Amino acid sequence: LGGANLGGANLRGADLYGADLRGADLRGANLRGANLRGANLYGANLRGADLYGADLRGAWRWSDDAPIAGWVLRDGTLTREVRS
């Protein structure tokens, strides 16, 4: 799915474990509860995507990719943000 135009797609609850979504356009996509664990999201456009409840553990991003609320980039992988 690398480079795919999935803008506005309804992917609610989709199992995208380990998917190659490099450079994919996911603007405004519904990814609520989707399994994106270990997915390659380098350069993917997630602007306006609904990621509520999505599992992004171990998903990969570039350090200059736009941040994803509630997640931090550590060594290229996304992990849940821990607030003290």
C-alpha positions as CSV (number, residue, x, y, z in Angstrom):
1,L,0.0,0.0,0.0
2,G,3.0,2.3,-0.2
3,G,2.1,5.5,-1.9
4,A,-1.6,4.5,-2.1
5,N,-4.3,7.3,-2.0
6,L,-6.4,6.3,1.0
7,G,-7.5,9.8,1.8
8,G,-10.9,9.7,3.6
9,A,-11.0,5.9,3.5
10,N,-13.0,4.0,6.2
11,L,-10.4,1.7,7.7
12,R,-12.0,1.5,11.1
13,G,-10.7,-1.6,12.9
14,A,-8.6,-2.7,10.0
15,D,-5.8,-5.1,10.6
16,L,-2.8,-3.3,9.0
17,Y,-0.2,-5.1,11.2
18,G,3.2,-4.6,9.6
19,A,1.7,-2.9,6.5
20,D,3.9,-0.9,4.2
21,L,2.2,2.5,4.1
22,R,5.3,4.5,3.1
23,G,4.2,7.7,1.5
24,A,0.5,6.8,1.6
25,D,-2.0,9.5,1.6
26,L,-4.2,8.8,4.7
27,R,-5.5,12.4,5.1
28,G,-8.9,12.3,6.9
29,A,-9.0,8.5,6.9
30,N,-11.0,6.8,9.7
31,L,-8.4,4.6,11.4
32,R,-10.2,4.3,14.7
33,G,-9.2,1.1,16.5
34,A,-7.0,0.0,13.5
35,N,-4.1,-2.3,14.2
36,L,-1.1,-0.4,12.7
37,R,1.4,-2.2,15.0
38,G,4.8,-2.4,13.3
39,A,3.5,-0.6,10.2
40,N,5.9,1.4,8.0
41,L,4.5,5.0,8.1
42,Y,7.6,6.8,6.7
43,G,6.3,9.8,4.9
44,A,2.7,8.9,5.2
45,N,0.3,11.8,5.4
46,L,-1.9,11.3,8.4
47,R,-3.2,14.9,8.6
48,G,-6.8,14.9,9.9
49,A,-6.8,11.1,10.2
50,D,-8.9,9.7,13.1
51,L,-6.5,7.5,15.1
52,Y,-8.5,7.2,18.3
53,G,-7.8,3.8,19.8
54,A,-5.4,2.8,17.0
55,D,-2.5,0.6,17.9
56,L,0.7,2.3,16.6
57,R,3.2,0.4,18.8
58,G,6.3,-0.2,16.9
59,A,5.1,1.7,13.8
60,W,7.9,3.4,12.0
61,R,8.2,7.2,11.1
62,W,10.9,9.6,10.0
63,S,12.0,12.1,12.6
64,D,10.8,15.0,10.3
65,D,7.3,13.4,9.7
66,A,4.5,15.4,11.3
67,P,3.9,14.3,14.9
68,I,0.9,12.1,15.9
69,A,-0.9,13.3,19.0
70,G,-0.3,11.0,22.0
71,W,2.7,9.3,20.5
72,V,6.4,10.0,20.6
73,L,9.1,8.9,18.2
74,R,12.0,7.0,19.8
75,D,14.7,5.5,17.6
76,G,12.3,5.7,14.6
77,T,9.5,3.8,16.3
78,L,6.3,5.2,17.8
79,T,5.5,4.6,21.4
80,R,2.7,5.9,23.7
81,E,3.5,9.3,25.2
82,V,4.0,9.1,28.9
83,R,2.9,12.1,30.8
84,S,4.0,12.7,34.4
